[in-house]
Amino acid sequence: MGINLKPIDIVDDITQQEFIEKYLKPRKPVVIKNMARKWPAYQKWTMEYMKEVVGDVEVPLYDSSKADPAAPINASAAKMKFTDYVDLIQREPTDLRIFFFDPIKHAKKLLEDYISPKDLMGGFLDKYPSMFFGGKGSVTFLHYDIDMAHIFHTHFNGRKHILLFDYKWKERLYKIPYATYALEDYDIENPDFTKFPALDGVEGIECFLEHGDTLFMPTGWWHWMKYLDGSFSISLRAWDKSWAVKAHSLWNLTVQRKFDDVMKKNFKKKYMDWKEKLAVKRAEIAWKRGIPK
């Protein structure tokens, strides 16, 4: 009984042809050790440097508590000056994370410190790539990205533990209907298979990132992340060439999100309870039928 985790493929360097044939086309994750070592950021992006260039701007912070159906989407748990937050995650464990905030918008010089991996693929879409900060022990709940982009996720100043699951396992992961995240009532790192039997037999990939490591996450891959040290990451996003994937992204960002927002606003806890019950029902049906086959 358990979740079947395999170690991720790890390469020092990779050619465009190898990357396309082994990872992009089959949509398979890989860690590239040396990609970011060519960036100025590899040496420059210390915690002190981040404090210096971003400064005392106030940032929203997110914790590990279950989403409140009555709260606006992406509502923060607290706010703090960026410099004070960086001091906090260097000083002690905390479940507070910076999410949906972009330090690069406040420090344009950071744009000079990284290089988009256009030698591997095209389609990069972010003018200001996303950055994520977390304290030791903080967790990013299990989800997939709503825009269905490919992601190059590079970590700095510490270690991060990541679990990855192919999109095909969505029902068995207790996907919440009309959302891009899983039921928050179980711990994917140590699940209770008696309460959540559909997780038994799910197949995934386990990954540990260190300073300068880059994880390639293909479109639609579910990911759970735990900061093993106070540290941070940058995500560079690129479109998949498939028009079906682009259409899925557009549906998620417009129709699905709008419908979900309206239902949460009008029905709050009643709607959320219904979604959670449906997630459990669908998971157990998929498990009993042996889906995915």
PDB file of C-alpha atoms in Angstrom:
ATOM      1  CA  MET A   1       0.000   0.000   0.000  1.00  0.00           C
ATOM      2  CA  GLY A   2       1.341   3.400  -0.892  1.00  0.00           C
ATOM      3  CA  ILE A   3       2.169   5.996  -3.514  1.00  0.00           C
ATOM      4  CA  ASN A   4       4.745   4.761  -6.021  1.00  0.00           C
ATOM      5  CA  LEU A   5       7.439   7.425  -6.370  1.00  0.00           C
ATOM      6  CA  LYS A   6      10.323   7.190  -8.804  1.00  0.00           C
ATOM      7  CA  PRO A   7      13.409   9.444  -8.707  1.00  0.00           C
ATOM      8  CA  ILE A   8      13.484  12.170 -11.325  1.00  0.00           C
ATOM      9  CA  ASP A   9      15.891  12.138 -14.257  1.00  0.00           C
ATOM     10  CA  ILE A  10      18.885  14.400 -13.579  1.00  0.00           C
ATOM     11  CA  VAL A  11      21.276  15.782 -16.222  1.00  0.00           C
ATOM     12  CA  ASP A  12      24.193  18.180 -15.922  1.00  0.00           C
ATOM     13  CA  ASP A  13      23.615  19.708 -19.362  1.00  0.00           C
ATOM     14  CA  ILE A  14      21.370  18.826 -22.293  1.00  0.00           C
ATOM     15  CA  THR A  15      21.204  19.618 -25.993  1.00  0.00           C
ATOM     16  CA  GLN A  16      18.073  20.956 -27.642  1.00  0.00           C
ATOM     17  CA  GLN A  17      17.553  17.720 -29.562  1.00  0.00           C
ATOM     18  CA  GLU A  18      17.886  15.584 -26.420  1.00  0.00           C
ATOM     19  CA  PHE A  19      15.578  17.881 -24.476  1.00  0.00           C
ATOM     20  CA  ILE A  20      12.885  17.863 -27.164  1.00  0.00           C
ATOM     21  CA  GLU A  21      12.998  14.121 -27.813  1.00  0.00           C
ATOM     22  CA  LYS A  22      13.383  12.856 -24.217  1.00  0.00           C
ATOM     23  CA  TYR A  23      11.405  15.421 -22.195  1.00  0.00           C
ATOM     24  CA  LEU A  24       9.426  18.044 -24.153  1.00  0.00           C
ATOM     25  CA  LYS A  25       7.617  15.755 -26.608  1.00  0.00           C
ATOM     26  CA  PRO A  26       6.839  12.996 -24.071  1.00  0.00           C
ATOM     27  CA  ARG A  27       6.131  15.681 -21.430  1.00  0.00           C
ATOM     28  CA  LYS A  28       8.454  14.190 -18.856  1.00  0.00           C
ATOM     29  CA  PRO A  29      10.040  16.175 -15.973  1.00  0.00           C
ATOM     30  CA  VAL A  30      13.820  16.511 -15.651  1.00  0.00           C
ATOM     31  CA  VAL A  31      16.296  18.391 -13.439  1.00  0.00           C
ATOM     32  CA  ILE A  32      19.038  20.311 -15.255  1.00  0.00           C
ATOM     33  CA  LYS A  33      21.960  20.948 -12.891  1.00  0.00           C
ATOM     34  CA  ASN A  34      24.071  23.422 -14.873  1.00  0.00           C
ATOM     35  CA  MET A  35      21.568  25.639 -16.692  1.00  0.00           C
ATOM     36  CA  ALA A  36      21.410  28.350 -14.016  1.00  0.00           C
ATOM     37  CA  ARG A  37      25.133  28.119 -13.285  1.00  0.00           C
ATOM     38  CA  LYS A  38      25.564  30.175 -16.470  1.00  0.00           C
ATOM     39  CA  TRP A  39      23.368  32.948 -15.057  1.00  0.00           C
ATOM     40  CA  PRO A  40      24.682  35.980 -13.110  1.00  0.00           C
ATOM     41  CA  ALA A  41      21.942  35.089 -10.593  1.00  0.00           C
ATOM     42  CA  TYR A  42      23.780  31.916  -9.592  1.00  0.00           C
ATOM     43  CA  GLN A  43      26.367  34.004  -7.743  1.00  0.00           C
ATOM     44  CA  LYS A  44      24.431  37.224  -7.132  1.00  0.00           C
ATOM     45  CA  TRP A  45      21.064  36.064  -5.778  1.00  0.00           C
ATOM     46  CA  THR A  46      21.777  35.792  -2.074  1.00  0.00           C
ATOM     47  CA  MET A  47      19.198  36.706   0.564  1.00  0.00           C
ATOM     48  CA  GLU A  48      21.065  39.940   1.344  1.00  0.00           C
ATOM     49  CA  TYR A  49      21.153  40.904  -2.330  1.00  0.00           C
ATOM     50  CA  MET A  50      17.397  40.371  -2.622  1.00  0.00           C
ATOM     51  CA  LYS A  51      16.785  42.580   0.406  1.00  0.00           C
ATOM     52  CA  GLU A  52      19.022  45.261  -1.060  1.00  0.00           C
ATOM     53  CA  VAL A  53      17.402  45.435  -4.513  1.00  0.00           C
ATOM     54  CA  VAL A  54      13.737  44.850  -3.568  1.00  0.00           C
ATOM     55  CA  GLY A  55      13.707  46.871  -0.342  1.00  0.00           C
ATOM     56  CA  ASP A  56      10.910  47.508   2.146  1.00  0.00           C
ATOM     57  CA  VAL A  57       7.923  47.040  -0.151  1.00  0.00           C
ATOM     58  CA  GLU A  58       4.988  45.397   1.648  1.00  0.00           C
ATOM     59  CA  VAL A  59       4.255  41.855   0.470  1.00  0.00           C
ATOM     60  CA  PRO A  60       1.264  39.515   0.934  1.00  0.00           C
ATOM     61  CA  LEU A  61       2.041  36.254   2.745  1.00  0.00           C
ATOM     62  CA  TYR A  62       0.279  32.897   2.503  1.00  0.00           C
ATOM     63  CA  ASP A  63       0.185  30.077   5.035  1.00  0.00           C
ATOM     64  CA  SER A  64      -0.730  26.390   4.980  1.00  0.00           C
ATOM     65  CA  SER A  65      -4.270  26.740   6.300  1.00  0.00           C
ATOM     66  CA  LYS A  66      -7.176  25.381   4.294  1.00  0.00           C
ATOM     67  CA  ALA A  67      -8.789  27.840   1.910  1.00  0.00           C
ATOM     68  CA  ASP A  68     -11.696  29.796   3.372  1.00  0.00           C
ATOM     69  CA  PRO A  69     -14.658  29.603   0.948  1.00  0.00           C
ATOM     70  CA  ALA A  70     -15.921  32.962   2.188  1.00  0.00           C
ATOM     71  CA  ALA A  71     -12.619  34.750   1.482  1.00  0.00           C
ATOM     72  CA  PRO A  72     -11.747  36.310  -1.899  1.00  0.00           C
ATOM     73  CA  ILE A  73      -9.617  34.147  -4.173  1.00  0.00           C
ATOM     74  CA  ASN A  74      -5.887  34.360  -3.378  1.00  0.00           C
ATOM     75  CA  ALA A  75      -6.576  36.271  -0.133  1.00  0.00           C
ATOM     76  CA  SER A  76      -3.375  36.576   1.908  1.00  0.00           C
ATOM     77  CA  ALA A  77      -2.994  35.480   5.536  1.00  0.00           C
ATOM     78  CA  ALA A  78      -0.736  38.389   6.503  1.00  0.00           C
ATOM     79  CA  LYS A  79       1.413  41.223   5.172  1.00  0.00           C
ATOM     80  CA  MET A  80       4.993  42.189   5.963  1.00  0.00           C
ATOM     81  CA  LYS A  81       7.842  44.280   4.618  1.00  0.00           C
ATOM     82  CA  PHE A  82       9.892  42.220   2.173  1.00  0.00           C
ATOM     83  CA  THR A  83      13.132  42.796   4.092  1.00  0.00           C
ATOM     84  CA  ASP A  84      11.509  41.703   7.375  1.00  0.00           C
ATOM     85  CA  TYR A  85      10.135  38.575   5.704  1.00  0.00           C
ATOM     86  CA  VAL A  86      13.563  37.598   4.329  1.00  0.00           C
ATOM     87  CA  ASP A  87      15.029  38.071   7.810  1.00  0.00           C
ATOM     88  CA  LEU A  88      12.245  35.847   9.209  1.00  0.00           C
ATOM     89  CA  ILE A  89      12.844  32.902   6.864  1.00  0.00           C
ATOM     90  CA  GLN A  90      16.590  33.066   7.500  1.00  0.00           C
ATOM     91  CA  ARG A  91      16.069  33.142  11.256  1.00  0.00           C
ATOM     92  CA  GLU A  92      13.463  30.435  11.934  1.00  0.00           C
ATOM     93  CA  PRO A  93      10.990  27.951  10.417  1.00  0.00           C
ATOM     94  CA  THR A  94       7.653  29.406   9.312  1.00  0.00           C
ATOM     95  CA  ASP A  95       4.806  28.274   7.078  1.00  0.00           C
ATOM     96  CA  LEU A  96       4.512  31.760   5.571  1.00  0.00           C
ATOM     97  CA  ARG A  97       5.250  32.008   1.857  1.00  0.00           C
ATOM     98  CA  ILE A  98       5.405  34.758  -0.741  1.00  0.00           C
ATOM     99  CA  PHE A  99       3.072  33.831  -3.568  1.00  0.00           C
ATOM    100  CA  PHE A 100       1.462  35.928  -6.318  1.00  0.00           C
ATOM    101  CA  PHE A 101       3.989  38.714  -5.736  1.00  0.00           C
ATOM    102  CA  ASP A 102       6.734  39.634  -8.172  1.00  0.00           C
ATOM    103  CA  PRO A 103       9.905  41.191  -6.722  1.00  0.00           C
ATOM    104  CA  ILE A 104      11.180  41.792 -10.258  1.00  0.00           C
ATOM    105  CA  LYS A 105       8.517  44.460 -10.803  1.00  0.00           C
ATOM    106  CA  HIS A 106      10.081  46.341  -7.894  1.00  0.00           C
ATOM    107  CA  ALA A 107      13.678  45.645  -8.938  1.00  0.00           C
ATOM    108  CA  LYS A 108      14.014  45.673 -12.732  1.00  0.00           C
ATOM    109  CA  LYS A 109      17.755  45.019 -12.487  1.00  0.00           C
ATOM    110  CA  LEU A 110      16.901  41.401 -11.592  1.00  0.00           C
ATOM    111  CA  LEU A 111      15.855  40.955 -15.225  1.00  0.00           C
ATOM    112  CA  GLU A 112      19.540  41.107 -16.155  1.00  0.00           C
ATOM    113  CA  ASP A 113      20.458  38.195 -13.892  1.00  0.00           C
ATOM    114  CA  TYR A 114      18.787  35.218 -15.588  1.00  0.00           C
ATOM    115  CA  ILE A 115      18.641  33.819 -19.125  1.00  0.00           C
ATOM    116  CA  SER A 116      15.497  32.209 -20.570  1.00  0.00           C
ATOM    117  CA  PRO A 117      16.412  28.748 -21.947  1.00  0.00           C
ATOM    118  CA  LYS A 118      15.485  29.639 -25.536  1.00  0.00           C
ATOM    119  CA  ASP A 119      18.281  27.346 -26.671  1.00  0.00           C
ATOM    120  CA  LEU A 120      16.028  24.463 -25.544  1.00  0.00           C
ATOM    121  CA  MET A 121      12.566  25.668 -26.661  1.00  0.00           C
ATOM    122  CA  GLY A 122      10.557  28.749 -27.602  1.00  0.00           C
ATOM    123  CA  GLY A 123       7.247  30.202 -26.499  1.00  0.00           C
ATOM    124  CA  PHE A 124       8.335  31.997 -23.307  1.00  0.00           C
ATOM    125  CA  LEU A 125       5.583  34.363 -22.201  1.00  0.00           C
ATOM    126  CA  ASP A 126       6.456  36.199 -18.981  1.00  0.00           C
ATOM    127  CA  LYS A 127       7.768  39.732 -19.075  1.00  0.00           C
ATOM    128  CA  TYR A 128       8.251  39.489 -15.312  1.00  0.00           C
ATOM    129  CA  PRO A 129       8.784  35.850 -14.287  1.00  0.00           C
ATOM    130  CA  SER A 130       7.231  34.650 -11.045  1.00  0.00           C
ATOM    131  CA  MET A 131       9.316  34.293  -7.892  1.00  0.00           C
ATOM    132  CA  PHE A 132       8.359  32.297  -4.803  1.00  0.00           C
ATOM    133  CA  PHE A 133       9.802  32.520  -1.271  1.00  0.00           C
ATOM    134  CA  GLY A 134       9.214  30.149   1.625  1.00  0.00           C
ATOM    135  CA  GLY A 135      10.349  29.492   5.176  1.00  0.00           C
ATOM    136  CA  LYS A 136      11.702  26.164   6.352  1.00  0.00           C
ATOM    137  CA  GLY A 137       8.824  23.690   6.549  1.00  0.00           C
ATOM    138  CA  SER A 138       6.385  25.747   4.462  1.00  0.00           C
ATOM    139  CA  VAL A 139       4.376  23.827   1.894  1.00  0.00           C
ATOM    140  CA  THR A 140       2.797  24.644  -1.460  1.00  0.00           C
ATOM    141  CA  PHE A 141      -0.348  22.506  -1.669  1.00  0.00           C
ATOM    142  CA  LEU A 142      -0.823  19.949  -4.428  1.00  0.00           C
ATOM    143  CA  HIS A 143      -2.007  21.623  -7.647  1.00  0.00           C
ATOM    144  CA  TYR A 144      -1.329  22.165 -11.322  1.00  0.00           C
ATOM    145  CA  ASP A 145      -0.930  25.565 -12.943  1.00  0.00           C
ATOM    146  CA  ILE A 146      -4.113  27.073 -14.327  1.00  0.00           C
ATOM    147  CA  ASP A 147      -2.507  28.368 -17.526  1.00  0.00           C
ATOM    148  CA  MET A 148      -1.173  24.892 -18.491  1.00  0.00           C
ATOM    149  CA  ALA A 149       2.286  26.284 -19.313  1.00  0.00           C
ATOM    150  CA  HIS A 150       5.592  24.435 -19.361  1.00  0.00           C
ATOM    151  CA  ILE A 151       7.665  25.632 -16.381  1.00  0.00           C
ATOM    152  CA  PHE A 152      11.400  25.930 -15.772  1.00  0.00           C
ATOM    153  CA  HIS A 153      11.632  26.251 -11.983  1.00  0.00           C
ATOM    154  CA  THR A 154      15.067  27.236 -10.614  1.00  0.00           C
ATOM    155  CA  HIS A 155      15.826  27.197  -6.882  1.00  0.00           C
ATOM    156  CA  PHE A 156      18.210  29.390  -4.854  1.00  0.00           C
ATOM    157  CA  ASN A 157      19.765  29.506  -1.372  1.00  0.00           C
ATOM    158  CA  GLY A 158      18.554  26.210   0.011  1.00  0.00           C
ATOM    159  CA  ARG A 159      16.746  22.956  -0.678  1.00  0.00           C
ATOM    160  CA  LYS A 160      13.241  22.093  -1.804  1.00  0.00           C
ATOM    161  CA  HIS A 161      11.391  18.750  -1.813  1.00  0.00           C
ATOM    162  CA  ILE A 162       8.979  18.241  -4.724  1.00  0.00           C
ATOM    163  CA  LEU A 163       6.455  15.548  -5.624  1.00  0.00           C
ATOM    164  CA  LEU A 164       5.177  15.451  -9.214  1.00  0.00           C
ATOM    165  CA  PHE A 165       2.200  13.640 -10.757  1.00  0.00           C
ATOM    166  CA  ASP A 166       1.125  13.351 -14.370  1.00  0.00           C
ATOM    167  CA  TYR A 167      -2.164  15.099 -15.203  1.00  0.00           C
ATOM    168  CA  LYS A 168      -3.786  11.708 -15.910  1.00  0.00           C
ATOM    169  CA  TRP A 169      -3.876  10.996 -12.146  1.00  0.00           C
ATOM    170  CA  LYS A 170      -6.121  14.005 -11.416  1.00  0.00           C
ATOM    171  CA  GLU A 171      -9.199  12.053 -10.263  1.00  0.00           C
ATOM    172  CA  ARG A 172      -7.138   9.751  -8.025  1.00  0.00           C
ATOM    173  CA  LEU A 173      -5.516  12.829  -6.441  1.00  0.00           C
ATOM    174  CA  TYR A 174      -8.985  14.043  -5.352  1.00  0.00           C
ATOM    175  CA  LYS A 175      -9.063  16.985  -7.756  1.00  0.00           C
ATOM    176  CA  ILE A 176     -11.552  19.638  -6.650  1.00  0.00           C
ATOM    177  CA  PRO A 177     -14.136  20.243  -9.417  1.00  0.00           C
ATOM    178  CA  TYR A 178     -13.855  23.590 -11.237  1.00  0.00           C
ATOM    179  CA  ALA A 179     -10.429  24.169  -9.666  1.00  0.00           C
ATOM    180  CA  THR A 180      -6.778  23.285 -10.233  1.00  0.00           C
ATOM    181  CA  TYR A 181      -5.925  21.936  -6.782  1.00  0.00           C
ATOM    182  CA  ALA A 182      -6.497  18.765  -4.787  1.00  0.00           C
ATOM    183  CA  LEU A 183      -8.554  18.132  -1.660  1.00  0.00           C
ATOM    184  CA  GLU A 184      -6.638  19.756   1.173  1.00  0.00           C
ATOM    185  CA  ASP A 185      -7.698  17.223   3.828  1.00  0.00           C
ATOM    186  CA  TYR A 186      -4.826  14.799   3.247  1.00  0.00           C
ATOM    187  CA  ASP A 187      -1.048  15.066   3.501  1.00  0.00           C
ATOM    188  CA  ILE A 188       0.447  13.827   0.224  1.00  0.00           C
ATOM    189  CA  GLU A 189       3.805  13.356   1.976  1.00  0.00           C
ATOM    190  CA  ASN A 190       2.244  10.920   4.474  1.00  0.00           C
ATOM    191  CA  PRO A 191      -1.316  10.073   3.368  1.00  0.00           C
ATOM    192  CA  ASP A 192      -3.899   8.101   5.323  1.00  0.00           C
ATOM    193  CA  PHE A 193      -4.885   5.411   2.815  1.00  0.00           C
ATOM    194  CA  THR A 194      -7.770   4.255   4.997  1.00  0.00           C
ATOM    195  CA  LYS A 195      -9.463   7.643   4.664  1.00  0.00           C
ATOM    196  CA  PHE A 196      -8.218   8.315   1.124  1.00  0.00           C
ATOM    197  CA  PRO A 197      -7.945   4.915  -0.568  1.00  0.00           C
ATOM    198  CA  ALA A 198      -7.779   6.304  -4.099  1.00  0.00           C
ATOM    199  CA  LEU A 199      -4.225   7.499  -3.404  1.00  0.00           C
ATOM    200  CA  ASP A 200      -3.049   3.901  -3.041  1.00  0.00           C
ATOM    201  CA  GLY A 201      -1.152   2.969  -6.189  1.00  0.00           C
ATOM    202  CA  VAL A 202      -0.840   6.498  -7.573  1.00  0.00           C
ATOM    203  CA  GLU A 203       2.442   6.892  -9.474  1.00  0.00           C
ATOM    204  CA  GLY A 204       4.615   9.970  -9.197  1.00  0.00           C
ATOM    205  CA  ILE A 205       8.121  11.395  -9.323  1.00  0.00           C
ATOM    206  CA  GLU A 206      10.176  12.629  -6.377  1.00  0.00           C
ATOM    207  CA  CYS A 207      12.645  15.474  -6.704  1.00  0.00           C
ATOM    208  CA  PHE A 208      15.022  17.406  -4.445  1.00  0.00           C
ATOM    209  CA  LEU A 209      16.336  20.769  -5.653  1.00  0.00           C
ATOM    210  CA  GLU A 210      19.477  22.501  -4.388  1.00  0.00           C
ATOM    211  CA  HIS A 211      20.900  25.945  -5.129  1.00  0.00           C
ATOM    212  CA  GLY A 212      21.012  26.498  -8.892  1.00  0.00           C
ATOM    213  CA  ASP A 213      19.065  23.378  -9.893  1.00  0.00           C
ATOM    214  CA  THR A 214      16.391  23.817 -12.582  1.00  0.00           C
ATOM    215  CA  LEU A 215      13.305  21.603 -12.716  1.00  0.00           C
ATOM    216  CA  PHE A 216      11.458  21.316 -16.031  1.00  0.00           C
ATOM    217  CA  MET A 217       7.753  20.685 -15.312  1.00  0.00           C
ATOM    218  CA  PRO A 218       5.739  19.946 -18.466  1.00  0.00           C
ATOM    219  CA  THR A 219       2.244  21.279 -18.994  1.00  0.00           C
ATOM    220  CA  GLY A 220      -0.413  19.962 -16.638  1.00  0.00           C
ATOM    221  CA  TRP A 221       1.892  18.229 -14.149  1.00  0.00           C
ATOM    222  CA  TRP A 222       0.623  18.320 -10.573  1.00  0.00           C
ATOM    223  CA  HIS A 223       3.200  19.483  -8.039  1.00  0.00           C
ATOM    224  CA  TRP A 224       3.569  19.657  -4.262  1.00  0.00           C
ATOM    225  CA  MET A 225       6.526  21.578  -2.848  1.00  0.00           C
ATOM    226  CA  LYS A 226       8.100  21.783   0.595  1.00  0.00           C
ATOM    227  CA  TYR A 227      10.862  24.220   1.537  1.00  0.00           C
ATOM    228  CA  LEU A 228      13.554  22.353   3.456  1.00  0.00           C
ATOM    229  CA  ASP A 229      15.338  25.659   4.117  1.00  0.00           C
ATOM    230  CA  GLY A 230      14.316  29.298   3.958  1.00  0.00           C
ATOM    231  CA  SER A 231      14.873  29.868   0.244  1.00  0.00           C
ATOM    232  CA  PHE A 232      13.331  31.019  -3.035  1.00  0.00           C
ATOM    233  CA  SER A 233      12.736  30.081  -6.674  1.00  0.00           C
ATOM    234  CA  ILE A 234      12.029  31.661 -10.049  1.00  0.00           C
ATOM    235  CA  SER A 235       9.657  30.157 -12.622  1.00  0.00           C
ATOM    236  CA  LEU A 236      10.004  30.798 -16.356  1.00  0.00           C
ATOM    237  CA  ARG A 237       6.916  29.800 -18.341  1.00  0.00           C
ATOM    238  CA  ALA A 238       6.493  28.745 -21.973  1.00  0.00           C
ATOM    239  CA  TRP A 239       3.488  27.801 -24.104  1.00  0.00           C
ATOM    240  CA  ASP A 240       2.981  24.285 -25.373  1.00  0.00           C
ATOM    241  CA  LYS A 241       2.601  24.150 -29.173  1.00  0.00           C
ATOM    242  CA  SER A 242      -0.605  22.131 -28.918  1.00  0.00           C
ATOM    243  CA  TRP A 243      -3.757  24.124 -29.688  1.00  0.00           C
ATOM    244  CA  ALA A 244      -5.688  21.710 -27.467  1.00  0.00           C
ATOM    245  CA  VAL A 245      -3.496  22.694 -24.510  1.00  0.00           C
ATOM    246  CA  LYS A 246      -3.918  26.392 -25.368  1.00  0.00           C
ATOM    247  CA  ALA A 247      -7.700  25.905 -25.485  1.00  0.00           C
ATOM    248  CA  HIS A 248      -7.598  24.129 -22.097  1.00  0.00           C
ATOM    249  CA  SER A 249      -5.650  27.063 -20.680  1.00  0.00           C
ATOM    250  CA  LEU A 250      -8.155  29.583 -22.046  1.00  0.00           C
ATOM    251  CA  TRP A 251     -11.061  27.564 -20.625  1.00  0.00           C
ATOM    252  CA  ASN A 252      -9.408  27.410 -17.189  1.00  0.00           C
ATOM    253  CA  LEU A 253      -8.633  31.139 -17.126  1.00  0.00           C
ATOM    254  CA  THR A 254     -12.024  32.344 -18.342  1.00  0.00           C
ATOM    255  CA  VAL A 255     -15.055  30.047 -18.167  1.00  0.00           C
ATOM    256  CA  GLN A 256     -14.000  27.746 -15.303  1.00  0.00           C
ATOM    257  CA  ARG A 257     -12.532  30.488 -13.096  1.00  0.00           C
ATOM    258  CA  LYS A 258     -15.491  32.828 -13.631  1.00  0.00           C
ATOM    259  CA  PHE A 259     -18.039  30.095 -12.885  1.00  0.00           C
ATOM    260  CA  ASP A 260     -16.154  29.060  -9.747  1.00  0.00           C
ATOM    261  CA  ASP A 261     -15.880  32.661  -8.506  1.00  0.00           C
ATOM    262  CA  VAL A 262     -19.615  33.263  -8.973  1.00  0.00           C
ATOM    263  CA  MET A 263     -20.570  30.034  -7.204  1.00  0.00           C
ATOM    264  CA  LYS A 264     -18.229  30.689  -4.253  1.00  0.00           C
ATOM    265  CA  LYS A 265     -19.528  34.228  -3.890  1.00  0.00           C
ATOM    266  CA  ASN A 266     -23.158  33.125  -3.833  1.00  0.00           C
ATOM    267  CA  PHE A 267     -23.041  29.771  -2.051  1.00  0.00           C
ATOM    268  CA  LYS A 268     -19.753  29.858  -0.075  1.00  0.00           C
ATOM    269  CA  LYS A 269     -19.424  26.849   2.280  1.00  0.00           C
ATOM    270  CA  LYS A 270     -22.370  24.955   0.776  1.00  0.00           C
ATOM    271  CA  TYR A 271     -20.705  25.071  -2.642  1.00  0.00           C
ATOM    272  CA  MET A 272     -17.283  24.116  -1.268  1.00  0.00           C
ATOM    273  CA  ASP A 273     -18.720  21.179   0.676  1.00  0.00           C
ATOM    274  CA  TRP A 274     -20.444  19.938  -2.495  1.00  0.00           C
ATOM    275  CA  LYS A 275     -17.181  20.187  -4.451  1.00  0.00           C
ATOM    276  CA  GLU A 276     -15.239  18.264  -1.830  1.00  0.00           C
ATOM    277  CA  LYS A 277     -17.831  15.480  -1.687  1.00  0.00           C
ATOM    278  CA  LEU A 278     -17.768  15.234  -5.489  1.00  0.00           C
ATOM    279  CA  ALA A 279     -13.946  15.075  -5.471  1.00  0.00           C
ATOM    280  CA  VAL A 280     -14.089  12.125  -3.063  1.00  0.00           C
ATOM    281  CA  LYS A 281     -16.801  10.373  -5.096  1.00  0.00           C
ATOM    282  CA  ARG A 282     -14.891  10.756  -8.362  1.00  0.00           C
ATOM    283  CA  ALA A 283     -11.616   9.618  -6.772  1.00  0.00           C
ATOM    284  CA  GLU A 284     -13.138   6.426  -5.397  1.00  0.00           C
ATOM    285  CA  ILE A 285     -14.866   5.623  -8.703  1.00  0.00           C
ATOM    286  CA  ALA A 286     -11.563   6.062 -10.574  1.00  0.00           C
ATOM    287  CA  TRP A 287      -9.757   3.908  -7.983  1.00  0.00           C
ATOM    288  CA  LYS A 288     -12.287   1.082  -8.202  1.00  0.00           C
ATOM    289  CA  ARG A 289     -12.179   1.160 -12.005  1.00  0.00           C
ATOM    290  CA  GLY A 290      -8.381   1.181 -12.060  1.00  0.00           C
ATOM    291  CA  ILE A 291      -8.224   4.586 -13.778  1.00  0.00           C
ATOM    292  CA  PRO A 292      -5.889   5.620 -15.310  1.00  0.00           C
ATOM    293  CA  LYS A 293      -5.282   2.321 -17.058  1.00  0.00           C
TER     294      LYS A 293
END
